[in-house]
Amino acid sequence: MENLIAPLIAAPLLGAAVLLVGGRRLDRGGHWIGVLLSFVSFALGLVLFADLLGKGAGHRTLTQHLFSWIPVAGFQADVTFRLDQLSMTFVLLITGVGSLIHLYSVGYMAHDERRRRFFGYLNLFLAAMLLLVLADNYLLLYVGWEGVGLASFLLIGFWQHKPSAATAAKKAFLVNRVGDMGLSIAIMLMFTTFGGFAFGPLLGTHEEPGLVGGASEGKLTAIALMLLLAACGKSAQVPLQSWLGDAMEGPTPVSALIHAATMVTAGVYLIVRSGAIFNAAPDAQLAVTVVGAVTLLFGAIVGCAKDDIKKALAGSTMSQIGYMVLAAGLGPIGYVFAIMHLVTHGFFKAGLFLGAGSVMHGMNDEVDMRRYGGLRKYMPVTFVTFGLGYLAIIGFPGLSGFFSKDKIIEAAFAKGGTEGWILGGAALLGAAITAFYMTRVMLMTFFGEERWRNAPAPSPAEPSVEPAAEAGGEHAVPHPHESPKVMTIPMIVLAVGSVFGGAFFSIGDRFLNWLEPVTGHDHGDSPLSAGVITGATMVCLVVGVALAWAQYGGKPVPALAPRGSLLTRAARRDLLQDDFNHVVLVRGGEHLTRSLVYLDHSLVDGVVNGTAAGFGGLSGRLRRFQNGFARSYAVSMFGGAALLVAATLLMRAV
Amino acid sequence: MSFPLLTATAALPALGAVATAAVPAAQRTAAKWLALLVSLATLALAVTVLVRFDPDGERYQLTENHAWIEDFGVRYELGVDGIAVALIALTALLIPFIILAGWHDADPLETGSRRWRPTQGFFALILAVEAMVVISFEATDVFLFYIFFEAMLIPMYFLIGGFGDRAHAHGEETAATQRSYAAVKFLLYNLAGGLIMLAAVIGLYVAAGNFSLTEIADARANGTLHMATNTERWLFLGFFFAFAVKAPLWPLHTWLPNAMQEATAPVAVLITAVVDKVGTFAMLRFCLQLFPEASKWATPVVLVLALISIIYGALLAVGQRDIKRLVAYASISHFGFIIMGVFAMTSQGQSGATLYMVNHGISTAALMLVAGFLISRRGSRLIADYGGVQKVAPVLAGTFLIGGLATLSLPGLAPFVSEFLVLVGTFTRYPVIGIIATFGIVLAALYTLVLYQRTMTGPVKPEVSAMPDLRVREVLVVAPLIVLLIFLGVYPKPVTNIIDPAVKQTLSDVHEKDPRPEVEAAK
């Protein structure tokens, strides 16, 4: 059965190769190859899942060794795959949601002349993401890790004739590379400490602790912090979060799949997978929880201030991943819930993004929510599916988010001590802000007056208009309409997952029992009872919704954004992160490289030339070179060298 | 006596060079085809060397040994270890692509220009360089090596000074002056290095009494040849200086950007992907084997200079406006990695460095040759003159991106394997240097992606709107290189298998062992 793991990755990889190398003859129907191979991968995932379910809980690990990748004295990296409960969960999420989004894209990208390439890139992403979660060692994981970064780069910049898209793509790759440095250093540390970096020997199992047990806490803390740096880059966590908002330049299905449901959660995977290392490094764990708590608030605040529907959702993604990272930092109390929230978030956030795409599709690719309003009448399916996703993310009782987020808040309090209160408080506050900004999105889009009827022409300051709008020429009043079935069906499926996923996982602790053999689990002691915490969460939810209602439901939404408070203005600018980066890194870097270019020419070149001239007494002749009489001199110099040789040889002979 | 395979591998391109130069002036196309066929036949010989070489056999194989200048102990002594085999294969592999890419680089200019470009000469010079590089990799006699190490400067000088890009913003006269300046600078730097090395070669003869690498190395290893500490250090410095100029290592690097900028793209590839490799190769073969103690003595300084090269080269690449200069500074950064790997004195570092030489050759060829195709279409090397090329020439843009991704060492492509090995091999012994070098991977992403963004994305500039996509000949150049980059990224084992035993021996020459991991698996 383990021989099916490689085909699982190979199917979408084949699709990418065929679509990207195949050329124009595949322009017409090639995208269906991409869809088909994505579903093939999903089907293989289901077969493997059935196989794992048939085994006992302790024997659900399959490994497939393909070949020896880098065999150098003392250094061994293999291409080996590992399928256990943790990677299986990801495989189903990636291929399941991935297939739905492939299908949706058939409708969404129907009019794009480079559609074939789009599906090639999507397939490439699937293959890289599957490699990331199925790799059996950190170096192979690294290949998938940067592979998804490449796919993300290509897809953010898919409309690369737009300078903003090309810039956003480059920024995403660069910020991620900073994180990748962390992963590189972590692997190097593992190599010097343990002589290897394969999961099995390093991390061990419950019964048999791995090599990690023999290392000093300082080493493990260093490794864990480097892994955290990598996770911050990939999962857009503070301080490497700045690329995610810009990444919304990519086509919306990309935002749904890569920048919401799967790739950005890879950091959480990395931390949970490396649980054995983090468990032995409490200082690093504290850092993880701090990063998670800060980001969950940061993203939520940014999400409140954005008028661009996709950027509001991007803030929300950042914030929800903050929850997952917080949970992962709590150790065995939180691992299972981090992954459970990751999966439910995969359903509802992908659904929300697809809904946003559907709205844009029907609105001439408008993204400014101030030019939406009252759309529920025109797009009933989008409205209902988006609405269910909304209820799921704010944690409405009974829906997915309710179960998974509540567990994280409980676990945060269970951390104990002052830390527990601070982390739990932050998570509660985050729940209130989530309710606020999501209600705001919901109200501005689907309720209220139909502001698009007399919308002003898009201002030049808003370059994020997608090409179909440019092609439309005149800024005609949009005619909102429901999207075709190929788009709405994936939305409906995801909505079903958003509604029932959490309950299905939680009843009888299904998800906990499934993952526990890999991640381990502790029941922490919370200072507050579960009931009190649920009650507090509900209060936060109600307060958030009520505040949003007061501002956006009760009174009309102005078509142009009001000036807003200092915090609002800062939040619109992503809390000034880009301004900071610009001043410190971009400007500083430009000055540095410019001065170096100057110094290289005037100083280094000059000194070396000068020294050479001085040594040889050549300065007078050097002037002649610049007049173009160089060749004769060069030849004479070589002749001189030859003479020297001859003289020496002669001396030896005599 | 068996067939002298190594001599043949070097002699064939040398004879080919003579034959190509002798083709009558009117038969330009015939000369090109002759050169291409000779380079392919040389590749076949190199593959034979590769096949005949037994990685687990003797250290030096396929040896040839003849008396030459007996009075001075100079012998015609050839032999290859795994490192040399890999680099001979790289050289023989790249030359056909260089010839094919430069197919029209030496065509006569359109009527009306007084300048005549000697097509035959261009291709003959390329083959001559190939012959000299190959024999430099094969020579196990120090003097024999020295002769060809220096002699290859002559054809290189004419290739840089005599042939430039077609169109030039400031007219042909200015271009010729700048070319000539670049060629002289190349020659002077390398001659200066060579002269110092010559002194050291003579010094070595005085100390050892012969020029045979194998004999001297053996005598040093078993203690029959003792050198005073200072003698060894001075001799080391003499050799190292010449190799550091050729490699090139900061601060001796400034000739490279000029040379690569002014030469045509295929010649630029010849410089950085082939000729410069002799420098890093010679550090491994001569510095480490002949002067093990001095090599260890110099290690801290060399590592710091290599580290400076990595970061400094990358930062300067970020600041360049000229596409070819950018690639040149990127190469300086990469040579920093190679030298760092050599002097880290670990098996990962040195295997990585050797593999890096091969991979850097292929990836730079891919990037630079596509850049050359781009430049030939627009007649400008300036980044700012391009924009939106991917819209009009998607295949060109796509291959350029892959070349760029290889340059930034994307995992899955060949350079990643070697770069990571160098980093990890350095880190195990010098963690701080290893960590600082890791910043190089961020900077590499910066200069590569900025180059791609400015030239290939954004609105289509009017001047590039009619740009044709890659032609069949150009695809034939790039596609095999890309296939190789992917293949060696996924499956580098065929190359590491050849390199590994040679590296082990080099490491034992300098009496070094890899550091042990702190936590060992309980056996």
Coordinates of N, CA and C in Angstrom, one line a residue, chain A residues 324-482:
Chain A
M324 N -3.7 29.0 15.6 CA -3.1 27.6 15.4 C -1.7 27.6 16.0
V325 N -0.9 28.7 15.7 CA 0.4 28.7 16.2 C 0.4 28.8 17.8
L326 N -0.5 29.6 18.3 CA -0.6 29.7 19.7 C -0.9 28.3 20.3
A327 N -1.8 27.6 19.7 CA -2.1 26.2 20.2 C -0.9 25.3 20.1
A328 N -0.2 25.4 19.0 CA 1.0 24.5 18.8 C 2.1 24.9 19.8
G329 N 2.1 26.1 20.2 CA 3.1 26.5 21.2 C 2.8 26.0 22.6
L330 N 1.6 25.6 22.8 CA 1.2 25.1 24.1 C 1.7 23.7 24.4
G331 N 2.2 23.0 23.3 CA 2.7 21.7 23.5 C 1.6 20.7 23.4
P332 N 1.8 19.5 24.0 CA 0.8 18.4 23.8 C -0.6 18.8 24.2
I333 N -0.9 19.8 25.0 CA -2.2 20.2 25.3 C -2.9 20.8 24.0
G334 N -2.0 21.4 23.1 CA -2.6 22.1 22.0 C -2.4 21.5 20.6
Y335 N -1.5 20.6 20.5 CA -1.2 20.1 19.1 C -2.4 19.7 18.3
V336 N -3.2 18.8 19.0 CA -4.4 18.3 18.3 C -5.3 19.4 17.8
F337 N -5.5 20.3 18.7 CA -6.5 21.4 18.4 C -5.9 22.4 17.4
A338 N -4.6 22.5 17.4 CA -4.0 23.4 16.3 C -4.4 22.8 15.0
I339 N -4.2 21.4 14.9 CA -4.5 20.8 13.6 C -6.0 20.8 13.3
M340 N -6.8 20.6 14.3 CA -8.2 20.5 14.1 C -8.7 21.9 13.6
H341 N -8.2 23.0 14.2 CA -8.6 24.3 13.7 C -8.1 24.5 12.3
L342 N -6.9 24.0 12.0 CA -6.3 24.1 10.7 C -7.2 23.5 9.7
V343 N -7.8 22.4 10.0 CA -8.6 21.7 9.0 C -10.0 22.4 8.9
T344 N -10.6 22.8 10.0 CA -11.9 23.5 9.9 C -11.7 24.8 9.2
H345 N -10.6 25.5 9.6 CA -10.3 26.8 8.9 C -10.1 26.6 7.4
G346 N -9.5 25.4 7.0 CA -9.3 25.1 5.6 C -10.7 25.1 4.9
F347 N -11.7 24.5 5.6 CA -13.0 24.5 5.0 C -13.6 25.9 4.9
F348 N -13.7 26.6 6.0 CA -14.5 27.8 6.0 C -13.8 29.0 5.3
K349 N -12.4 29.0 5.5 CA -11.7 30.1 4.9 C -11.6 30.0 3.4
A350 N -11.4 28.7 2.9 CA -11.5 28.5 1.5 C -12.8 28.8 0.9
G351 N -13.9 28.4 1.7 CA -15.2 28.8 1.3 C -15.5 30.3 1.2
L352 N -15.0 31.0 2.2 CA -15.2 32.4 2.2 C -14.4 33.1 1.0
F353 N -13.2 32.6 0.7 CA -12.5 33.2 -0.4 C -13.2 32.9 -1.7
L354 N -13.7 31.6 -1.9 CA -14.4 31.3 -3.1 C -15.6 32.2 -3.2
G355 N -16.3 32.4 -2.1 CA -17.4 33.3 -2.1 C -17.1 34.7 -2.5
A356 N -15.9 35.2 -2.0 CA -15.5 36.5 -2.4 C -15.2 36.5 -3.8
G357 N -14.6 35.5 -4.4 CA -14.3 35.4 -5.8 C -15.6 35.4 -6.6
S358 N -16.6 34.7 -6.1 CA -17.8 34.7 -6.8 C -18.5 36.1 -6.8
V359 N -18.4 36.8 -5.7 CA -18.9 38.2 -5.7 C -18.1 39.0 -6.7
M360 N -16.8 38.9 -6.7 CA -16.0 39.7 -7.6 C -16.4 39.3 -9.1
H361 N -16.6 38.0 -9.3 CA -16.9 37.6 -10.6 C -18.2 38.2 -11.1
G362 N -19.1 38.4 -10.2 CA -20.4 39.0 -10.6 C -20.4 40.5 -10.6
M363 N -19.3 41.1 -10.1 CA -19.3 42.6 -9.9 C -18.1 43.2 -10.7
N364 N -17.8 42.7 -11.9 CA -16.7 43.3 -12.7 C -15.4 43.3 -12.0
D365 N -15.2 42.3 -11.2 CA -13.9 42.2 -10.4 C -13.6 43.3 -9.5
E366 N -14.7 44.0 -9.0 CA -14.6 45.0 -8.0 C -14.2 44.3 -6.7
V367 N -13.3 44.9 -5.9 CA -12.9 44.3 -4.6 C -13.3 45.2 -3.4
D368 N -13.6 46.4 -3.7 CA -13.9 47.4 -2.6 C -15.3 47.2 -2.1
M369 N -15.3 46.8 -0.8 CA -16.6 46.5 -0.2 C -17.5 47.7 -0.1
R370 N -16.9 48.9 -0.2 CA -17.8 50.1 -0.1 C -18.6 50.2 -1.4
R371 N -18.2 49.5 -2.4 CA -19.0 49.5 -3.7 C -19.8 48.3 -3.8
Y372 N -20.0 47.5 -2.7 CA -20.9 46.4 -2.7 C -22.2 46.8 -2.1
G373 N -22.9 45.9 -1.4 CA -24.1 46.2 -0.7 C -25.3 45.5 -1.3
G374 N -26.1 44.9 -0.4 CA -27.4 44.3 -0.8 C -27.3 43.2 -1.8
L375 N -26.2 42.5 -1.8 CA -26.0 41.5 -2.9 C -26.7 40.2 -2.6
R376 N -27.3 40.0 -1.4 CA -27.9 38.7 -1.1 C -29.0 38.4 -2.1
K377 N -29.7 39.4 -2.6 CA -30.8 39.1 -3.5 C -30.3 38.6 -4.9
Y378 N -29.1 39.0 -5.3 CA -28.7 38.7 -6.6 C -27.8 37.4 -6.6
M379 N -27.2 37.1 -5.5 CA -26.4 35.9 -5.5 C -26.8 35.0 -4.3
P380 N -27.9 34.4 -4.4 CA -28.4 33.6 -3.3 C -27.5 32.5 -2.8
V381 N -26.9 31.8 -3.8 CA -26.1 30.6 -3.4 C -24.8 31.2 -2.7
T382 N -24.2 32.2 -3.3 CA -23.0 32.8 -2.7 C -23.3 33.3 -1.3
F383 N -24.5 33.9 -1.2 CA -24.8 34.5 0.1 C -25.0 33.4 1.2
V384 N -25.7 32.4 0.8 CA -25.9 31.3 1.8 C -24.6 30.6 2.2
T385 N -23.8 30.3 1.2 CA -22.5 29.6 1.5 C -21.5 30.5 2.2
F386 N -21.5 31.7 1.8 CA -20.6 32.7 2.5 C -21.1 32.9 3.9
G387 N -22.4 33.0 4.1 CA -23.0 33.2 5.4 C -22.7 32.0 6.3
L388 N -22.7 30.8 5.8 CA -22.4 29.7 6.7 C -20.9 29.7 7.1
G389 N -20.1 30.1 6.1 CA -18.6 30.2 6.4 C -18.4 31.3 7.5
Y390 N -19.2 32.4 7.4 CA -19.1 33.4 8.3 C -19.5 32.9 9.7
L391 N -20.6 32.2 9.8 CA -21.0 31.7 11.1 C -20.0 30.7 11.7
A392 N -19.4 30.0 10.8 CA -18.4 29.0 11.2 C -17.1 29.7 11.8
I393 N -16.7 30.8 11.1 CA -15.4 31.4 11.6 C -15.6 32.2 12.9
I394 N -16.8 32.8 13.0 CA -17.0 33.6 14.3 C -17.2 32.6 15.5
G395 N -17.4 31.3 15.2 CA -17.6 30.4 16.2 C -19.1 30.3 16.7
F396 N -20.0 30.4 15.8 CA -21.4 30.3 16.1 C -21.6 28.8 16.7
P397 N -22.4 28.7 17.8 CA -22.5 27.4 18.4 C -23.0 26.3 17.4
G398 N -22.2 25.2 17.5 CA -22.6 24.1 16.6 C -21.9 24.0 15.3
L399 N -21.3 25.1 14.9 CA -20.6 25.1 13.6 C -19.1 24.8 13.9
S400 N -18.4 24.6 12.8 CA -17.0 24.1 12.9 C -16.1 25.0 13.8
G401 N -16.1 26.3 13.6 CA -15.2 27.1 14.3 C -15.5 27.1 15.8
F402 N -16.7 26.9 16.1 CA -17.1 26.9 17.5 C -16.3 25.8 18.3
F403 N -16.2 24.6 17.7 CA -15.5 23.5 18.4 C -14.0 23.7 18.4
S404 N -13.5 24.1 17.2 CA -12.0 24.1 17.2 C -11.4 25.3 17.9
K405 N -12.1 26.5 17.8 CA -11.5 27.7 18.4 C -11.7 27.6 20.0
D406 N -12.8 27.1 20.4 CA -13.1 27.0 21.8 C -12.1 26.2 22.5
K407 N -11.7 25.1 21.8 CA -10.7 24.2 22.4 C -9.3 24.9 22.6
I408 N -9.0 25.8 21.6 CA -7.7 26.5 21.7 C -7.8 27.5 22.9
I409 N -8.9 28.2 23.0 CA -9.0 29.1 24.1 C -8.9 28.4 25.4
E410 N -9.5 27.3 25.6 CA -9.4 26.5 26.8 C -8.0 26.1 27.0
A411 N -7.3 25.6 26.0 CA -6.0 25.1 26.2 C -5.0 26.3 26.6
A412 N -5.3 27.5 26.0 CA -4.5 28.6 26.4 C -4.6 28.9 27.9
F413 N -5.8 28.9 28.4 CA -6.0 29.1 29.8 C -5.3 28.0 30.6
A414 N -5.4 26.8 30.1 CA -4.8 25.7 30.8 C -3.3 25.7 30.9
K415 N -2.7 26.6 30.1 CA -1.2 26.8 30.2 C -0.8 27.1 31.7
G416 N -1.8 27.8 32.3 CA -1.6 28.1 33.8 C -0.7 29.3 34.0
G417 N -0.9 29.9 35.2 CA -0.1 31.0 35.6 C -0.5 32.3 34.9
T418 N 0.3 33.3 35.0 CA 0.1 34.6 34.4 C 0.0 34.4 32.9
E419 N 1.0 33.6 32.4 CA 1.0 33.3 30.9 C -0.3 32.8 30.4
G420 N -0.9 31.9 31.2 CA -2.2 31.3 30.8 C -3.3 32.4 30.7
W421 N -3.3 33.3 31.7 CA -4.3 34.3 31.7 C -4.1 35.3 30.5
I422 N -2.8 35.6 30.2 CA -2.6 36.6 29.1 C -2.9 35.9 27.8
L423 N -2.4 34.7 27.6 CA -2.7 34.1 26.3 C -4.2 33.8 26.1
G424 N -4.8 33.3 27.2 CA -6.3 33.0 27.1 C -7.0 34.3 26.8
G425 N -6.6 35.4 27.5 CA -7.3 36.7 27.3 C -7.1 37.2 25.9
A426 N -5.9 37.0 25.4 CA -5.7 37.5 24.0 C -6.6 36.7 23.0
A427 N -6.7 35.3 23.3 CA -7.5 34.5 22.4 C -9.0 34.9 22.5
L428 N -9.4 35.3 23.7 CA -10.8 35.7 23.9 C -11.0 37.0 23.1
L429 N -10.1 38.0 23.3 CA -10.2 39.3 22.7 C -10.3 39.1 21.2
G430 N -9.4 38.2 20.7 CA -9.4 37.9 19.3 C -10.7 37.4 18.8
A431 N -11.4 36.6 19.6 CA -12.7 36.1 19.2 C -13.7 37.2 19.0
A432 N -13.6 38.2 19.9 CA -14.5 39.4 19.8 C -14.2 40.1 18.5
I433 N -12.9 40.4 18.2 CA -12.6 41.2 17.1 C -12.9 40.4 15.8
T434 N -12.7 39.1 15.8 CA -13.1 38.2 14.7 C -14.6 38.5 14.4
A435 N -15.4 38.4 15.4 CA -16.8 38.6 15.2 C -17.1 39.9 14.6
F436 N -16.4 40.9 15.0 CA -16.6 42.3 14.5 C -16.2 42.4 13.1
Y437 N -15.0 42.0 12.7 CA -14.6 42.3 11.3 C -15.4 41.4 10.3
M438 N -15.7 40.1 10.7 CA -16.4 39.3 9.8 C -17.9 39.8 9.6
T439 N -18.5 40.3 10.7 CA -19.8 40.8 10.6 C -19.8 42.0 9.7
R440 N -18.7 42.8 9.8 CA -18.5 44.0 8.9 C -18.5 43.6 7.5
V441 N -17.7 42.5 7.2 CA -17.6 42.1 5.8 C -19.0 41.6 5.3
M442 N -19.6 40.9 6.1 CA -20.9 40.3 5.8 C -21.9 41.4 5.5
L443 N -22.0 42.4 6.4 CA -23.0 43.5 6.2 C -22.7 44.3 5.0
M444 N -21.4 44.7 4.9 CA -21.0 45.6 3.8 C -21.3 44.9 2.4
T445 N -21.1 43.6 2.4 CA -21.3 42.9 1.1 C -22.7 42.6 0.7
F446 N -23.4 42.0 1.7 CA -24.7 41.4 1.3 C -25.9 42.2 1.8
F447 N -25.7 43.1 2.7 CA -26.8 43.8 3.2 C -26.7 45.3 2.9
G448 N -27.6 46.1 3.4 CA -27.6 47.5 3.2 C -28.0 47.9 1.8
E449 N -27.7 49.2 1.5 CA -28.2 49.7 0.2 C -27.2 49.3 -0.9
E450 N -27.7 49.3 -2.1 CA -26.9 48.8 -3.2 C -26.0 49.9 -3.7
R451 N -24.9 50.0 -3.1 CA -24.0 51.2 -3.4 C -23.4 51.1 -4.7
W452 N -23.3 49.9 -5.3 CA -22.7 49.8 -6.6 C -23.5 50.5 -7.7
R453 N -24.8 50.8 -7.5 CA -25.6 51.4 -8.5 C -25.0 52.8 -8.9
N454 N -24.5 53.6 -7.9 CA -24.0 54.9 -8.3 C -22.5 55.0 -7.8
A455 N -21.8 53.9 -8.0 CA -20.4 53.9 -7.6 C -19.6 54.8 -8.5
P456 N -18.7 55.6 -7.9 CA -17.8 56.4 -8.7 C -16.8 55.5 -9.5
A457 N -16.3 56.0 -10.5 CA -15.3 55.2 -11.3 C -14.1 54.9 -10.4
P458 N -13.5 53.7 -10.5 CA -12.4 53.3 -9.6 C -11.3 54.4 -9.7
S459 N -10.9 54.7 -8.5 CA -9.8 55.8 -8.5 C -8.5 55.1 -8.8
P460 N -7.6 55.9 -9.4 CA -6.3 55.4 -9.8 C -5.5 54.9 -8.6
A461 N -5.9 55.4 -7.5 CA -5.1 54.9 -6.3 C -5.4 53.5 -5.9
E462 N -6.3 52.9 -6.7 CA -6.7 51.5 -6.4 C -6.3 50.6 -7.5
P463 N -5.1 50.2 -7.6 CA -4.6 49.5 -8.8 C -5.0 48.1 -8.8
S464 N -5.7 47.6 -7.8 CA -5.9 46.2 -7.7 C -7.1 45.7 -8.5
V465 N -7.5 46.4 -9.5 CA -8.6 46.0 -10.4 C -8.0 44.9 -11.3
E466 N -8.8 43.8 -11.4 CA -8.2 42.7 -12.2 C -8.5 42.9 -13.6
P467 N -7.8 42.2 -14.5 CA -7.8 42.5 -15.9 C -9.1 42.5 -16.6
A468 N -10.0 41.6 -16.2 CA -11.3 41.6 -16.8 C -12.0 42.9 -16.8
A469 N -11.8 43.6 -15.7 CA -12.4 45.0 -15.6 C -11.7 45.9 -16.6
E470 N -10.4 45.8 -16.8 CA -9.8 46.6 -17.7 C -10.3 46.4 -19.1
A471 N -10.5 45.1 -19.4 CA -11.0 44.7 -20.7 C -12.4 45.3 -20.9
G472 N -13.2 45.4 -19.8 CA -14.5 45.9 -19.9 C -14.6 47.3 -20.4
G473 N -13.5 48.0 -20.3 CA -13.4 49.4 -20.8 C -14.2 50.3 -19.9
E474 N -15.4 50.6 -20.3 CA -16.3 51.6 -19.6 C -16.5 51.0 -18.2
H475 N -16.6 51.9 -17.2 CA -16.9 51.5 -15.9 C -18.4 51.5 -15.7
A476 N -19.0 50.5 -16.4 CA -20.5 50.5 -16.4 C -20.9 50.0 -15.0
V477 N -22.2 50.3 -14.7 CA -22.8 49.8 -13.5 C -22.8 48.3 -13.6
P478 N -22.3 47.6 -12.6 CA -22.2 46.1 -12.6 C -23.6 45.5 -12.6
H479 N -23.7 44.4 -13.2 CA -25.0 43.6 -13.1 C -24.7 42.4 -12.3
P480 N -24.8 42.4 -11.0 CA -24.5 41.3 -10.2 C -25.3 40.1 -10.6
H481 N -24.6 38.9 -10.6 CA -25.3 37.7 -11.0 C -24.7 36.5 -10.3
E482 N -25.4 35.5 -10.2 CA -24.9 34.3 -9.6 C -23.8 33.6 -10.5

